[in-house]
Short mmCIF file of C-alpha atoms in Angstrom, two decimals:
data_model
loop_
_atom_site.label_atom_id
_atom_site.label_comp_id
_atom_site.label_asym_id
_atom_site.label_seq_id
_atom_site.Cartn_x
_atom_site.Cartn_y
_atom_site.Cartn_z
CA MET A 1 6.32 -45.64 -23.23
CA SER A 2 7.72 -49.12 -23.12
CA ASP A 3 6.88 -50.90 -25.97
CA VAL A 4 8.99 -48.96 -27.95
CA ALA A 5 11.36 -48.11 -25.45
CA ASN A 6 14.33 -50.53 -25.71
CA GLU A 7 15.44 -49.22 -21.88
CA VAL A 8 13.24 -46.29 -19.28
CA THR A 9 16.14 -45.46 -17.26
CA VAL A 10 17.26 -42.70 -14.57
CA GLY A 11 20.54 -40.17 -14.27
CA HIS A 12 22.45 -40.34 -12.00
CA VAL A 13 20.84 -39.97 -8.06
CA GLY A 14 23.30 -38.77 -5.97
CA PRO A 15 26.02 -35.68 -4.81
CA MET A 16 27.89 -34.26 -7.32
CA ALA A 17 29.30 -30.67 -6.17
CA SER A 18 32.67 -32.84 -5.48
CA GLU A 19 32.90 -34.14 -7.99
CA TYR A 20 32.58 -31.34 -11.50
CA VAL A 21 35.86 -30.07 -12.89
CA ASP A 22 36.35 -27.50 -15.40
CA LYS A 23 37.17 -29.44 -18.05
CA GLY A 24 36.10 -33.16 -19.71
CA ILE A 25 33.02 -35.08 -19.76
CA PRO A 26 29.78 -32.74 -20.02
CA PHE A 27 27.73 -33.65 -17.40
CA LEU A 28 24.05 -32.30 -18.15
CA ARG A 29 21.30 -31.71 -15.48
CA SER A 30 17.72 -30.39 -15.92
CA LEU A 31 18.74 -27.25 -15.92
CA ASN A 32 20.44 -27.71 -19.80
CA ILE A 33 17.40 -29.62 -21.08
CA GLU A 34 15.51 -27.24 -22.80
CA PRO A 35 12.96 -28.06 -24.38
CA PHE A 36 13.36 -29.48 -27.86
CA ASN A 37 17.22 -28.22 -27.34
CA ILE A 38 20.22 -29.22 -25.36
CA LYS A 39 21.42 -25.42 -23.44
CA TYR A 40 25.25 -26.17 -23.73
CA ASP A 41 25.20 -22.76 -21.49
CA GLY A 42 26.37 -23.20 -18.01
CA VAL A 43 27.08 -26.81 -18.56
CA LYS A 44 29.67 -29.23 -15.45
CA PHE A 45 31.87 -31.43 -16.36
CA ILE A 46 33.43 -34.25 -15.12
CA THR A 47 36.27 -37.50 -15.12
CA PRO A 48 36.48 -39.59 -18.28
CA SER A 49 37.23 -41.48 -14.91
CA PHE A 50 34.00 -40.81 -13.10
CA HIS A 51 32.12 -41.31 -15.93
CA LYS A 52 33.06 -44.45 -16.17
CA ARG A 53 31.80 -45.46 -12.77
CA LEU A 54 28.34 -43.19 -13.95
CA GLN A 55 27.37 -46.41 -16.99
CA LYS A 56 24.02 -46.96 -16.25
CA SER A 57 23.72 -42.87 -16.65
CA SER A 58 25.78 -42.49 -19.78
CA LEU A 59 24.60 -40.33 -22.78
CA ARG A 60 24.47 -40.61 -26.40
CA PRO A 61 23.73 -38.92 -29.98
CA GLY A 62 19.60 -40.51 -30.45
CA ASP A 63 19.14 -40.41 -26.28
CA VAL A 64 15.28 -38.99 -25.31
CA VAL A 65 16.02 -37.10 -22.61
CA ILE A 66 13.00 -35.97 -20.14
CA VAL A 67 13.99 -33.43 -16.96
CA ARG A 68 12.42 -34.96 -13.65
CA THR A 69 11.74 -31.45 -11.14
CA GLY A 70 11.47 -28.51 -11.58
CA LYS A 71 9.43 -28.39 -15.21
CA PRO A 72 8.89 -31.97 -15.11
CA GLY A 73 9.08 -33.63 -19.25
CA THR A 74 10.37 -30.65 -20.91
CA CYS A 75 12.06 -33.04 -22.97
CA ALA A 76 14.76 -33.26 -26.00
CA VAL A 77 17.05 -35.26 -28.04
CA ILE A 78 20.86 -35.89 -28.05
CA PRO A 79 22.35 -34.36 -30.63
CA ASP A 80 25.46 -35.85 -32.50
CA TRP A 81 27.34 -33.04 -31.47
CA LEU A 82 27.07 -34.52 -28.67
CA LEU A 83 29.16 -37.22 -27.88
CA GLU A 84 29.36 -38.61 -25.08
CA ALA A 85 28.14 -37.21 -22.88
CA ASN A 86 26.24 -38.53 -19.08
CA CYS A 87 23.51 -36.83 -16.06
CA SER A 88 21.84 -37.18 -13.31
CA ASP A 89 17.57 -35.70 -12.68
CA VAL A 90 16.74 -36.99 -15.87
CA VAL A 91 14.59 -39.56 -17.30
CA ILE A 92 16.98 -41.35 -20.63
CA VAL A 93 14.80 -42.93 -22.35
CA ARG A 94 16.20 -45.39 -26.20
CA CYS A 95 13.83 -45.81 -28.99
CA SER A 96 13.51 -49.07 -30.62
CA GLU A 97 12.88 -49.34 -33.98
CA ARG A 98 9.11 -48.79 -33.87
CA VAL A 99 9.40 -44.63 -33.07
CA ARG A 100 12.07 -41.85 -34.72
CA PRO A 101 13.03 -40.34 -31.07
CA ARG A 102 12.15 -37.43 -32.48
CA PHE A 103 8.58 -37.64 -32.55
CA LEU A 104 8.94 -39.26 -29.23
CA CYS A 105 10.49 -35.56 -27.60
CA TYR A 106 7.43 -33.94 -29.57
CA VAL A 107 4.49 -36.19 -27.98
CA VAL A 108 6.26 -36.02 -24.35
CA ASN A 109 6.30 -31.56 -24.62
CA SER A 110 3.66 -31.12 -26.36
CA VAL A 111 0.47 -33.96 -25.76
CA ALA A 112 1.46 -35.00 -22.67
CA GLY A 113 0.75 -32.79 -20.33
CA HIS A 114 -2.05 -34.28 -18.46
CA HIS A 115 -0.01 -37.50 -18.49
CA ILE A 116 2.95 -35.72 -16.62
CA SER A 117 0.63 -33.49 -14.76
CA SER A 118 -1.94 -36.69 -12.85
CA HIS A 119 2.03 -38.99 -12.51
CA ILE A 120 3.69 -36.07 -10.34
CA VAL A 121 5.07 -37.31 -7.28
CA GLY A 122 5.75 -34.64 -4.24
CA ALA A 123 3.80 -31.65 -3.41
CA VAL A 124 6.53 -29.27 -2.71
CA GLN A 125 8.80 -30.33 -5.06
CA GLN A 126 7.50 -31.61 -8.01
CA HIS A 127 9.11 -35.05 -10.24
CA PHE A 128 8.16 -36.89 -12.99
CA ASN A 129 9.74 -41.40 -12.52
CA VAL A 130 10.65 -42.65 -14.49
CA GLY A 131 8.06 -45.48 -13.28
CA SER A 132 5.39 -43.01 -15.19
CA ALA A 133 7.46 -42.78 -17.83
CA ARG A 134 6.93 -45.72 -18.98
CA THR A 135 3.33 -46.01 -18.78
CA LEU A 136 2.61 -43.09 -21.13
CA GLU A 137 0.40 -43.94 -23.44
CA PHE A 138 -0.21 -42.44 -27.58
CA LEU A 139 -1.40 -42.20 -31.00
CA LEU A 140 1.82 -44.15 -32.97
CA PRO A 141 1.52 -43.97 -36.72
CA SER A 142 3.77 -45.82 -39.22
CA ILE A 143 7.16 -44.70 -39.34
CA GLU A 144 6.16 -43.48 -42.75
CA GLY A 145 3.79 -41.08 -41.25
CA GLN A 146 6.64 -40.03 -38.64
CA ASP A 147 8.27 -38.78 -41.05
CA ALA A 148 5.69 -37.05 -42.80
CA ILE A 149 4.83 -35.49 -39.76
CA LEU A 150 8.61 -35.01 -38.39
CA ALA A 151 9.09 -32.78 -42.45
CA ILE A 152 6.15 -30.83 -41.48
CA LEU A 153 7.52 -29.61 -37.40
CA GLY A 154 10.90 -29.44 -38.60
CA THR A 155 10.86 -26.37 -39.95
CA LEU A 156 9.32 -24.83 -38.10
CA ASP A 157 11.52 -26.24 -36.36
CA ASP A 158 14.72 -24.77 -38.25
CA LYS A 159 12.92 -21.32 -37.38
CA ILE A 160 12.27 -21.21 -34.04
CA ASP A 161 16.59 -22.46 -33.75
CA LEU A 162 17.72 -19.41 -36.93
CA ASN A 163 15.12 -16.90 -34.76
CA ARG A 164 17.15 -17.97 -31.53
CA ARG A 165 20.80 -18.73 -33.46
CA MET A 166 19.89 -15.25 -34.52
CA ASN A 167 19.20 -13.82 -30.95
CA GLU A 168 22.50 -15.23 -30.10
CA THR A 169 24.17 -13.67 -32.57
CA LEU A 170 22.71 -9.89 -31.44
CA GLU A 171 23.42 -10.60 -27.67
CA ALA A 172 27.01 -11.08 -29.02
CA MET A 173 27.05 -7.84 -30.77
CA ALA A 174 25.46 -5.85 -27.85
CA ARG A 175 27.44 -7.28 -25.44
CA ALA A 176 30.89 -6.57 -27.92
CA LEU A 177 30.31 -3.29 -27.55
CA PHE A 178 29.18 -3.67 -23.90
CA ARG A 179 32.81 -5.01 -22.33
CA ASP A 180 34.40 -2.28 -25.73
CA TRP A 181 33.42 0.42 -23.77
CA PHE A 182 33.05 0.33 -20.78
CA VAL A 183 34.89 -3.16 -19.43
CA ASP A 184 38.31 -2.74 -21.78
CA PHE A 185 37.85 0.83 -21.77
CA GLY A 186 39.38 0.66 -25.74
CA PRO A 187 38.91 4.19 -27.24
CA THR A 188 40.38 5.37 -23.94
CA ARG A 189 43.53 2.81 -24.48
CA ALA A 190 43.41 3.93 -28.16
CA LYS A 191 43.95 6.91 -27.67
CA MET A 192 46.78 6.43 -25.48
CA ALA A 193 48.44 4.25 -27.99
CA GLY A 194 48.36 6.75 -30.63
CA GLN A 195 46.12 4.54 -32.43
CA THR A 196 43.56 5.29 -35.47
CA PRO A 197 40.33 6.57 -34.53
CA TYR A 198 37.88 3.35 -34.46
CA LEU A 199 34.51 5.68 -34.30
CA VAL A 200 33.23 7.88 -35.22
CA THR A 201 34.54 11.54 -34.22
CA GLU A 202 31.48 12.88 -32.56
CA ILE A 203 31.47 9.71 -31.07
CA TRP A 204 35.16 9.15 -29.96
CA GLU A 205 35.50 12.56 -28.56
CA LEU A 206 32.90 11.41 -25.86
CA PHE A 207 35.39 9.08 -23.80
CA PRO A 208 38.63 10.02 -22.27
CA ASP A 209 41.62 10.05 -23.04
CA ARG A 210 43.63 8.74 -19.53
CA LEU A 211 42.64 6.56 -17.45
CA ASP A 212 43.49 7.28 -14.00
CA ASP A 213 44.50 6.08 -10.47
CA GLU A 214 41.92 3.21 -10.24
CA GLY A 215 42.73 2.17 -13.88
CA LYS A 216 39.37 3.79 -15.58
CA PRO A 217 38.46 6.22 -17.70
CA GLU A 218 40.03 9.48 -15.93
CA GLY A 219 36.04 11.59 -14.98
CA TRP A 220 34.17 8.14 -14.46
CA SER A 221 32.65 6.89 -11.92
CA PHE A 222 31.33 3.58 -9.33
CA SER A 223 27.44 4.21 -7.89
CA SER A 224 24.96 2.12 -6.63
CA ILE A 225 22.89 0.60 -8.82
CA TYR A 226 19.98 1.69 -8.00
CA ASP A 227 21.39 5.39 -9.29
CA VAL A 228 20.67 2.83 -12.99
CA ALA A 229 18.10 0.75 -11.78
CA SER A 230 15.18 -0.94 -9.25
CA VAL A 231 15.24 -3.84 -8.37
CA VAL A 232 11.24 -5.48 -7.80
CA TYR A 233 10.38 -8.00 -5.71
CA GLY A 234 7.96 -11.79 -6.99
CA ALA A 235 4.42 -11.57 -4.23
CA PRO A 236 3.40 -14.90 -2.08
CA PHE A 237 0.88 -15.29 -4.44
CA ALA A 238 -0.85 -18.59 -3.02
CA SER A 239 -0.34 -22.28 -4.29
CA SER A 240 -3.71 -23.51 -3.56
CA LEU A 241 -5.07 -20.89 -6.19
CA PHE A 242 -3.29 -21.85 -8.81
CA ASN A 243 -4.16 -23.97 -12.03
CA THR A 244 -3.23 -25.54 -15.36
CA GLN A 245 -7.29 -24.75 -17.20
CA CYS A 246 -6.03 -20.86 -18.14
CA ASP A 247 -7.95 -19.40 -15.74
CA GLY A 248 -6.98 -15.84 -14.41
CA ILE A 249 -3.60 -14.62 -15.59
CA PRO A 250 -0.08 -16.56 -15.92
CA LEU A 251 2.11 -17.04 -12.94
CA VAL A 252 6.70 -16.66 -13.42
CA ARG A 253 8.02 -18.91 -11.31
CA ILE A 254 12.27 -19.55 -11.18
CA ARG A 255 11.21 -23.25 -13.74
CA ASP A 256 9.23 -20.54 -16.09
CA LEU A 257 12.32 -18.52 -17.33
CA PRO A 258 14.01 -20.36 -18.88
CA SER A 259 11.75 -21.08 -21.67
CA GLU A 260 9.33 -18.55 -20.83
CA LYS A 261 6.91 -19.74 -20.84
CA PRO A 262 4.91 -20.01 -17.20
CA GLY A 263 3.03 -23.42 -16.13
CA VAL A 264 0.01 -21.76 -13.74
CA TRP A 265 -2.47 -19.74 -14.19
CA THR A 266 -3.68 -17.82 -11.21
CA THR A 267 -7.11 -15.63 -10.73
CA GLU A 268 -5.82 -13.61 -7.28
CA ASN A 269 -4.94 -10.16 -7.20
CA HIS A 270 -2.37 -9.98 -4.58
CA PRO A 271 -2.07 -6.27 -3.48
CA LYS A 272 1.75 -6.40 -3.93
CA GLY A 273 1.22 -7.78 -8.14
CA PHE A 274 3.63 -6.81 -9.80
CA LYS A 275 3.17 -7.71 -13.77
CA ILE A 276 6.30 -8.58 -16.46
CA LEU A 277 6.00 -7.41 -19.71
CA PRO A 278 8.83 -9.02 -22.58
CA GLY A 279 11.73 -6.79 -22.70
CA MET A 280 12.03 -6.69 -18.81
CA ILE A 281 15.30 -8.39 -17.74
CA VAL A 282 13.60 -11.67 -14.74
CA VAL A 283 16.10 -12.92 -12.13
CA GLY A 284 15.17 -15.85 -10.59
CA MET A 285 16.94 -16.12 -6.82
CA ASP A 286 17.08 -19.16 -5.60
CA GLY A 287 19.64 -22.20 -7.49
CA GLU A 288 21.81 -20.74 -10.37
CA PHE A 289 21.20 -16.27 -10.75
CA ARG A 290 20.73 -14.90 -14.88
CA ALA A 291 19.55 -12.37 -16.16
CA HIS A 292 17.10 -13.37 -18.66
CA LEU A 293 15.37 -11.02 -21.21
CA TRP A 294 11.45 -11.38 -21.32
CA GLY A 295 9.72 -12.45 -23.99
CA GLY A 296 6.66 -14.18 -23.10
CA GLU A 297 3.84 -12.92 -22.37
CA GLU A 298 2.58 -10.00 -19.70
CA ALA A 299 2.67 -12.58 -16.62
CA TRP A 300 2.60 -12.06 -12.72
CA LEU A 301 5.75 -12.13 -11.15
CA ASN A 302 5.89 -14.87 -8.61
CA GLN A 303 7.88 -14.56 -5.48
CA ARG A 304 11.94 -15.48 -5.47
CA VAL A 305 11.97 -13.41 -8.95
CA CYS A 306 12.48 -10.52 -9.33
CA VAL A 307 12.76 -7.01 -12.16
CA PHE A 308 15.44 -4.77 -12.79
CA GLN A 309 14.24 -1.91 -14.58
CA PRO A 310 16.75 0.56 -16.03
CA ASN A 311 16.28 3.83 -14.84
CA GLU A 312 15.37 7.31 -17.32
CA GLY A 313 18.33 7.40 -19.57
CA ILE A 314 19.44 3.67 -19.36
CA SER A 315 18.60 1.21 -21.40
CA SER A 316 18.15 -2.68 -20.82
CA VAL A 317 21.68 -3.68 -22.72
CA PHE A 318 23.28 -1.41 -20.42
CA LEU A 319 21.58 -3.26 -17.24
CA ARG A 320 21.97 -6.51 -18.00
CA GLU A 321 25.43 -6.45 -18.98
CA THR A 322 26.25 -4.75 -15.56
CA ILE A 323 24.24 -6.86 -13.14
CA ILE A 324 24.88 -10.37 -14.65
CA PRO A 325 29.29 -10.71 -13.87
CA GLN A 326 28.17 -9.40 -11.05
CA LEU A 327 25.45 -12.40 -10.50
CA LYS A 328 27.92 -14.74 -11.13
CA PHE A 329 29.81 -13.72 -8.99
CA ILE A 330 27.22 -14.18 -6.49
CA GLU A 331 25.96 -17.34 -7.82
CA ASP A 332 29.90 -18.95 -7.64
CA THR A 333 30.64 -17.45 -3.89
CA GLU A 334 27.12 -18.64 -3.07
CA VAL A 335 27.88 -21.15 0.11
CA ALA A 336 24.65 -23.21 0.76
CA THR A 337 24.37 -26.98 2.34
CA THR A 338 21.42 -27.48 -0.58
CA VAL A 339 20.42 -24.48 -2.95
CA ILE A 340 22.55 -22.20 -3.79
CA HIS A 341 20.01 -18.50 -2.97
CA LEU A 342 20.13 -14.51 -4.00
CA GLY A 343 19.23 -11.74 -1.27
CA LYS A 344 18.93 -8.03 -1.01
CA GLY A 345 21.59 -8.16 0.68
CA ASP A 346 23.26 -9.51 -2.35
CA ILE A 347 21.81 -6.84 -4.11
CA ASP A 348 22.44 -3.82 -1.60
CA GLY A 349 25.93 -4.54 -3.08
CA PHE A 350 25.52 -4.08 -6.56
CA THR A 351 27.77 -0.83 -8.02
CA SER A 352 27.82 0.41 -12.13
CA LEU A 353 29.85 2.32 -13.97
CA PHE A 354 28.29 5.66 -14.31
CA PRO A 355 30.29 7.43 -17.66
CA GLY A 356 28.74 10.05 -18.26
CA LYS A 357 24.82 10.80 -19.21
CA THR A 358 26.13 11.32 -23.19
CA LEU A 359 27.95 8.65 -23.68
CA ILE A 360 25.68 6.27 -22.10
CA SER A 361 23.07 8.05 -24.48
CA ALA A 362 25.11 7.27 -27.82
CA PHE A 363 25.76 3.77 -26.49
CA ASN A 364 21.71 2.87 -26.29
CA ASP A 365 21.42 4.58 -29.77
CA GLY A 366 23.10 1.46 -29.91
CA VAL A 367 22.10 -1.84 -28.91
CA GLU A 368 18.05 -0.77 -27.69
CA VAL A 369 17.81 -2.23 -31.96
CA PHE A 370 19.39 -5.78 -30.38
CA TYR A 371 18.00 -6.06 -27.09
CA LYS A 372 13.98 -4.65 -29.11
CA LYS A 373 14.67 -7.18 -31.95
CA ILE A 374 16.08 -9.79 -30.11
CA VAL A 375 12.55 -9.82 -28.16
CA GLN A 376 10.43 -9.40 -31.61
CA ASN A 377 12.29 -12.63 -33.10
CA LYS A 378 11.03 -14.60 -29.07
CA LYS A 379 8.06 -13.67 -29.39
CA GLU A 380 7.81 -15.28 -33.39
CA ALA A 381 9.14 -18.27 -31.97
CA GLN A 382 6.74 -19.01 -29.53
CA SER A 383 3.94 -19.04 -31.81
CA LEU A 384 5.90 -20.71 -33.95
CA ALA A 385 5.94 -23.18 -31.50
CA GLN A 386 2.77 -23.04 -30.29
CA LEU A 387 1.04 -23.72 -34.13
CA ARG A 388 4.04 -27.06 -34.67
CA ASP A 389 2.32 -28.08 -30.59
CA LEU A 390 -1.39 -27.25 -31.70
CA LEU A 391 -0.12 -29.31 -35.15
CA LEU A 392 0.59 -32.61 -34.18
CA PRO A 393 -2.18 -34.39 -32.24
CA LYS A 394 -4.27 -33.33 -35.13
CA LEU A 395 -1.96 -35.03 -37.62
CA MET A 396 -1.08 -37.38 -35.33
CA SER A 397 -5.36 -38.68 -35.37
CA GLY A 398 -6.13 -37.49 -38.69
CA GLU A 399 -7.62 -34.39 -38.38
CA ILE A 400 -5.75 -32.37 -40.06
CA ARG A 401 -4.00 -33.87 -43.34
CA VAL A 402 -0.39 -33.81 -44.11
CA ARG A 403 -1.34 -31.08 -47.01
CA ASP A 404 -3.54 -29.08 -44.93
CA ALA A 405 -0.78 -28.82 -42.46
CA GLU A 406 1.38 -27.66 -45.09
CA LYS A 407 -0.75 -24.91 -45.95
CA MET A 408 -1.10 -23.60 -42.59
CA MET A 409 2.51 -23.85 -42.03
CA ALA A 410 3.23 -21.70 -45.26
CA ASN A 411 0.71 -19.09 -43.44
CA ALA A 412 2.86 -18.96 -40.86
CA LEU A 413 6.46 -18.38 -42.14
#
């Protein structure tokens, strides 16, 4: 890589908690770097003055960023819309005129796995350092060849991105309905104000006409989270049996949740093992507490990861939207010197609003189709990503011609 890079450096190293502010310069961490994509959700901010002090780790459009810790080797290109940013815990590569940033991103994400695995430092906390990045070797086509490959793979990426944006819309629609009915109590407030019904009659009539002394619709109650869900905790699988050769069954660790792509397999059949399936709600219990709607393959659940399973009559949408703000509250208020942790005691304190089975059933009927489509889109995106990762090394080596790759792509889309 050093032959085609003008610069290879590293993001800021040092404590940051006291430097974050509500608004300012975006500050990217490893959790904001996804394969081929910058995840802006959860981004932190720093002051312009602190940003100026960190010129070495300043980012600009076209920079290639590679995760050092957690999911080492995960790579993305800083997009044109992110005009000014800073970062920590990533390797920064500034490309020369010999390589397109997007092409280098494909290389690191798709064909550099063996190099990264062999250059990881640290058995407990894994790192991919600057020195290892500089020695990364790969086949480099001409600029014209790179552009031809990018045109093909870009079509696949466009479809993957379309699915991602569609999922964001579907999730927003489900969340909007949940908030209107069970957070803002829109129908009840509309009734109190004498407004025209905005739901079909049979559903409108299910909402109470007034709020009680606690500010919730009359007759509704709060209860334990266990009245609407059960929680399954991951098992302590032996790391000595982990492998990256697809031997056994995939194992989901916390670091795998953002990509929904397990990084290791295990041959162990743990007596307390639990397999997660597409559509399940999975939560990591260290660092950040996000309720992921799993769209990956069937896999074992590792320790420090848990699954919230809705009880009969409760939809995944209702349950997930119920726990998301409570998880965020724990994350925002947890105090730790290093990494914050979510415990069973925290979850035991979770509650759920219960508006009655009939109304929950009506809600389920309206939103379950959204989550089913989201999971379907995720599966399709993963299949397209696998095709993309298959095509790249074959296109680079000349094993597959551009015309043949175009035919394969047409069949997949």
